[in-house]
CSV table of C-alpha atoms in Angstrom, one decimal:
chain,number,residue,atom,x,y,z
U,1,UNK,CA,211.0,81.8,138.4
U,2,UNK,CA,210.8,81.7,134.6
U,3,UNK,CA,213.1,81.9,131.6
U,4,UNK,CA,212.0,84.2,128.8
U,5,UNK,CA,213.1,85.6,125.4
U,6,UNK,CA,211.2,87.9,123.1
U,7,UNK,CA,211.3,89.1,119.5
U,8,UNK,CA,209.2,90.7,116.8
U,9,UNK,CA,208.0,89.4,113.4
U,10,UNK,CA,206.2,91.1,110.5
U,11,UNK,CA,202.5,90.1,110.4
U,12,UNK,CA,203.0,88.9,106.8
U,13,UNK,CA,205.3,86.1,108.0
U,14,UNK,CA,203.2,85.0,111.0
U,15,UNK,CA,201.5,82.2,109.0
U,16,UNK,CA,204.9,80.7,108.1
U,17,UNK,CA,205.9,80.9,111.8
U,18,UNK,CA,202.8,79.1,112.7
U,19,UNK,CA,203.6,76.3,110.2
U,20,UNK,CA,207.1,76.0,111.6
U,21,UNK,CA,205.9,75.9,115.2
U,22,UNK,CA,203.2,73.3,114.3
U,23,UNK,CA,205.9,71.1,112.8
U,24,UNK,CA,208.4,71.6,115.7
U,25,UNK,CA,205.9,71.1,118.5
U,26,UNK,CA,203.6,68.5,117.0
U,27,UNK,CA,200.6,70.0,118.8
U,28,UNK,CA,197.8,72.3,117.7
U,29,UNK,CA,197.8,76.0,118.5
U,30,UNK,CA,195.5,77.6,121.1
U,31,UNK,CA,193.8,80.9,120.3
U,32,UNK,CA,194.8,83.8,122.5
U,33,UNK,CA,192.8,86.9,123.5
U,34,UNK,CA,193.9,88.4,126.7
U,35,UNK,CA,193.0,91.7,128.3
U,36,UNK,CA,196.1,92.7,130.4
U,37,UNK,CA,195.7,95.4,133.1
U,38,UNK,CA,198.9,96.7,134.6
U,39,UNK,CA,198.5,98.2,138.1
U,40,UNK,CA,201.1,100.1,140.3
U,41,UNK,CA,201.0,100.6,144.0
U,42,UNK,CA,200.3,104.0,145.5
U,43,UNK,CA,202.4,105.9,148.1
U,44,UNK,CA,200.3,104.3,150.9
U,45,UNK,CA,201.9,100.9,150.1
U,46,UNK,CA,205.5,101.9,150.6
U,47,UNK,CA,208.4,103.8,148.9
U,48,UNK,CA,209.2,101.1,146.5
U,49,UNK,CA,206.6,100.8,143.6
U,50,UNK,CA,205.0,97.4,143.2
U,51,UNK,CA,203.6,96.3,139.9
U,52,UNK,CA,201.1,93.5,139.2
U,53,UNK,CA,199.4,92.5,136.0
U,54,UNK,CA,195.8,91.2,135.9
U,55,UNK,CA,195.2,89.0,132.9
U,56,UNK,CA,191.7,88.2,131.8
U,57,UNK,CA,191.4,85.3,129.3
U,58,UNK,CA,188.6,86.4,126.9
U,59,UNK,CA,188.7,83.1,125.0
U,60,UNK,CA,187.0,81.3,127.8
U,61,UNK,CA,183.2,81.0,127.9
U,62,UNK,CA,183.4,82.7,131.3
U,63,UNK,CA,186.3,85.2,131.4
U,64,UNK,CA,189.1,83.8,133.7
U,65,UNK,CA,191.4,86.1,135.7
U,66,UNK,CA,195.0,85.5,136.7
U,67,UNK,CA,197.2,87.7,138.9
U,68,UNK,CA,200.9,87.9,137.8
U,69,UNK,CA,203.8,89.5,139.4
U,70,UNK,CA,207.1,89.7,137.6
U,71,UNK,CA,210.1,90.3,139.8
U,72,UNK,CA,213.7,91.2,139.3
U,73,UNK,CA,216.0,89.4,136.9
U,74,UNK,CA,218.9,87.2,138.0
U,75,UNK,CA,222.1,89.2,138.2
U,76,UNK,CA,225.8,88.5,138.2
U,77,UNK,CA,228.5,87.4,135.7
U,78,UNK,CA,226.6,84.2,134.9
U,79,UNK,CA,223.4,86.0,134.0
U,80,UNK,CA,225.3,88.4,131.7
U,81,UNK,CA,226.7,85.5,129.7
U,82,UNK,CA,223.5,83.8,128.8
U,83,UNK,CA,221.0,85.0,126.1
U,84,UNK,CA,217.9,84.1,128.1
U,85,UNK,CA,216.5,86.2,130.9
U,86,UNK,CA,215.9,84.4,134.2
U,87,UNK,CA,213.6,86.3,136.5
U,88,UNK,CA,211.3,85.7,139.4
U,89,UNK,CA,207.6,85.3,138.6
U,90,UNK,CA,204.5,84.4,140.6
U,91,UNK,CA,201.0,84.0,139.3
U,92,UNK,CA,197.7,82.8,140.7
U,93,UNK,CA,194.2,82.3,139.5
U,94,UNK,CA,191.7,85.0,140.8
U,95,UNK,CA,188.0,85.8,140.9
U,96,UNK,CA,186.3,88.4,138.8
U,97,UNK,CA,186.5,90.8,141.7
U,98,UNK,CA,190.3,90.9,141.6
U,99,UNK,CA,190.4,94.4,140.0
U,100,UNK,CA,188.2,95.9,142.7
U,101,UNK,CA,190.3,94.2,145.3
U,102,UNK,CA,193.6,95.8,144.1
U,103,UNK,CA,191.9,99.2,143.7
U,104,UNK,CA,190.8,99.0,147.4
U,105,UNK,CA,194.4,98.1,148.4
U,106,UNK,CA,195.6,101.4,146.9
U,107,UNK,CA,196.8,100.2,143.4
U,108,UNK,CA,196.3,102.5,140.4
U,109,UNK,CA,195.8,101.7,136.8
U,110,UNK,CA,199.1,102.3,134.8
U,111,UNK,CA,198.1,101.0,131.4
U,112,UNK,CA,196.1,98.2,129.8
U,113,UNK,CA,196.6,96.1,126.6
U,114,UNK,CA,194.8,93.6,124.5
U,115,UNK,CA,196.9,90.7,123.2
U,116,UNK,CA,195.4,88.7,120.3
U,117,UNK,CA,197.0,85.8,118.6
U,118,UNK,CA,197.9,82.2,119.5
U,119,UNK,CA,200.1,80.0,121.7
U,120,UNK,CA,201.8,76.6,121.5
U,121,UNK,CA,202.5,74.6,124.6
U,122,UNK,CA,204.9,71.6,124.6
U,123,UNK,CA,207.6,69.9,126.5
U,124,UNK,CA,211.2,69.6,125.3
U,125,UNK,CA,213.3,69.1,128.4
U,126,UNK,CA,211.3,72.0,129.7
U,127,UNK,CA,207.6,73.1,129.6
U,128,UNK,CA,207.9,75.7,126.8
U,129,UNK,CA,205.2,78.1,125.8
U,130,UNK,CA,205.4,80.1,122.6
U,131,UNK,CA,203.1,83.1,122.3
U,132,UNK,CA,202.6,85.1,119.0
U,133,UNK,CA,200.3,88.1,119.4
U,134,UNK,CA,199.5,91.6,118.2
U,135,UNK,CA,199.6,94.1,121.0
U,136,UNK,CA,196.7,96.5,121.0
U,137,UNK,CA,195.9,99.6,123.1
U,138,UNK,CA,192.5,100.7,124.3
U,139,UNK,CA,191.1,104.1,123.2
U,140,UNK,CA,188.6,104.0,126.1
U,141,UNK,CA,188.9,102.5,129.5
U,142,UNK,CA,188.5,98.7,129.3
U,143,UNK,CA,187.0,99.0,125.8
U,144,UNK,CA,188.6,95.8,124.3
U,145,UNK,CA,186.2,95.9,121.3
U,146,UNK,CA,187.7,99.2,120.2
U,147,UNK,CA,191.4,98.3,120.7
U,148,UNK,CA,193.8,99.3,117.9
U,149,UNK,CA,197.3,97.9,117.2
U,150,UNK,CA,200.3,99.6,119.0
U,151,UNK,CA,202.6,98.6,116.1
U,152,UNK,CA,200.6,97.8,112.9
U,153,UNK,CA,202.2,95.1,110.8
U,154,UNK,CA,204.3,93.8,113.7
U,155,UNK,CA,203.6,91.0,116.1
U,156,UNK,CA,205.4,90.0,119.3
U,157,UNK,CA,206.8,86.5,119.9
U,158,UNK,CA,207.6,85.4,123.4
U,159,UNK,CA,209.1,82.1,124.5
U,160,UNK,CA,208.8,81.3,128.2
U,161,UNK,CA,209.5,78.2,130.4
U,162,UNK,CA,209.1,77.8,134.2
U,163,UNK,CA,212.3,77.1,136.1
U,164,UNK,CA,213.6,76.7,139.7
U,165,UNK,CA,216.9,77.7,141.3
U,166,UNK,CA,218.0,74.1,140.9
U,167,UNK,CA,217.2,73.5,137.2
U,168,UNK,CA,217.4,76.9,135.5
U,169,UNK,CA,220.6,76.1,133.7
U,170,UNK,CA,218.9,73.1,131.9
U,171,UNK,CA,215.9,75.2,131.1
U,172,UNK,CA,218.0,78.0,129.7
U,173,UNK,CA,219.8,75.5,127.5
U,174,UNK,CA,216.5,74.1,126.3
U,175,UNK,CA,215.0,77.5,125.5
U,176,UNK,CA,218.2,78.6,123.7
U,177,UNK,CA,218.3,75.4,121.6
U,178,UNK,CA,214.7,75.9,120.6
U,179,UNK,CA,215.2,79.5,119.6
U,180,UNK,CA,217.8,78.3,117.0
U,181,UNK,CA,215.1,76.6,115.0
U,182,UNK,CA,213.2,80.0,114.7
U,183,UNK,CA,216.3,82.0,113.8
U,184,UNK,CA,215.6,82.2,110.0
U,185,UNK,CA,212.3,83.9,110.8
U,186,UNK,CA,213.1,86.1,113.8
U,187,UNK,CA,215.7,86.8,116.5
U,188,UNK,CA,214.8,86.2,120.1
U,189,UNK,CA,216.7,87.9,122.9
U,190,UNK,CA,216.2,89.1,126.5
U,191,UNK,CA,213.2,91.5,127.0
U,192,UNK,CA,214.2,95.1,126.5
U,193,UNK,CA,217.0,94.2,124.0
U,194,UNK,CA,215.8,95.5,120.6
U,195,UNK,CA,217.0,93.3,117.7
U,196,UNK,CA,214.4,94.2,115.0
U,197,UNK,CA,213.3,91.9,112.2
U,198,UNK,CA,215.8,89.5,110.5
U,199,UNK,CA,216.7,90.0,106.8
U,200,UNK,CA,216.2,86.2,106.1
U,201,UNK,CA,212.6,86.2,107.1
U,202,UNK,CA,211.1,86.6,103.6
U,203,UNK,CA,213.1,83.7,102.1
U,204,UNK,CA,212.5,81.5,105.2
U,205,UNK,CA,208.8,82.2,105.1
U,206,UNK,CA,208.6,81.4,101.3
U,207,UNK,CA,210.4,78.1,101.9
U,208,UNK,CA,208.1,77.1,104.8
U,209,UNK,CA,205.0,78.0,102.9
U,210,UNK,CA,206.1,75.8,100.0
U,211,UNK,CA,207.1,72.7,102.0
U,212,UNK,CA,204.4,73.0,104.7
U,213,UNK,CA,206.4,72.7,107.9
U,214,UNK,CA,209.4,71.1,109.7
U,215,UNK,CA,210.5,68.2,111.8
U,216,UNK,CA,208.7,67.5,115.1
U,217,UNK,CA,211.1,67.8,118.0
């Protein structure tokens, strides 16, 4: 399973966010360019629709494929009281023939996206990954070179951390604590909960650009 929160930030403040993350994490960013193909099962695979995402890392010298299935979120009173979404998630490396395989199984293309940006990976009581990216749509099938932004001027920020049924409380606490450091620039919440941009972003970005970073966690 994984713990996840998402938010949005105006592109003009992304450089300031990168400076903040560099200072907090103490590691260099990694470039991100991922072609995401979302497939849904056909009627021959059962009454309940199954969805899988095929992720192709275009930053590699030889494109690398990953299969990812995101399951249901944790439910109950406890889940409602926390600001982080805890959900089941399974992913695995795959060969370049993976798309052909799922088509042969009866899956159909639902949509595809190109995510371009950067990521930070670090450990802080949990293995946290921060992804900052523009989300782009393809005008033609699989035409990543012709992709255009879905929301010009806005980029998505996602914070994720792997968890288990035994330690998810600790991971949730770690992710929540980390998000507080980013609060002046953006608000992070459960996926699907729209919070918009924060009014303090401009002032926080100006401060970060002038002093050049923060304290490493």
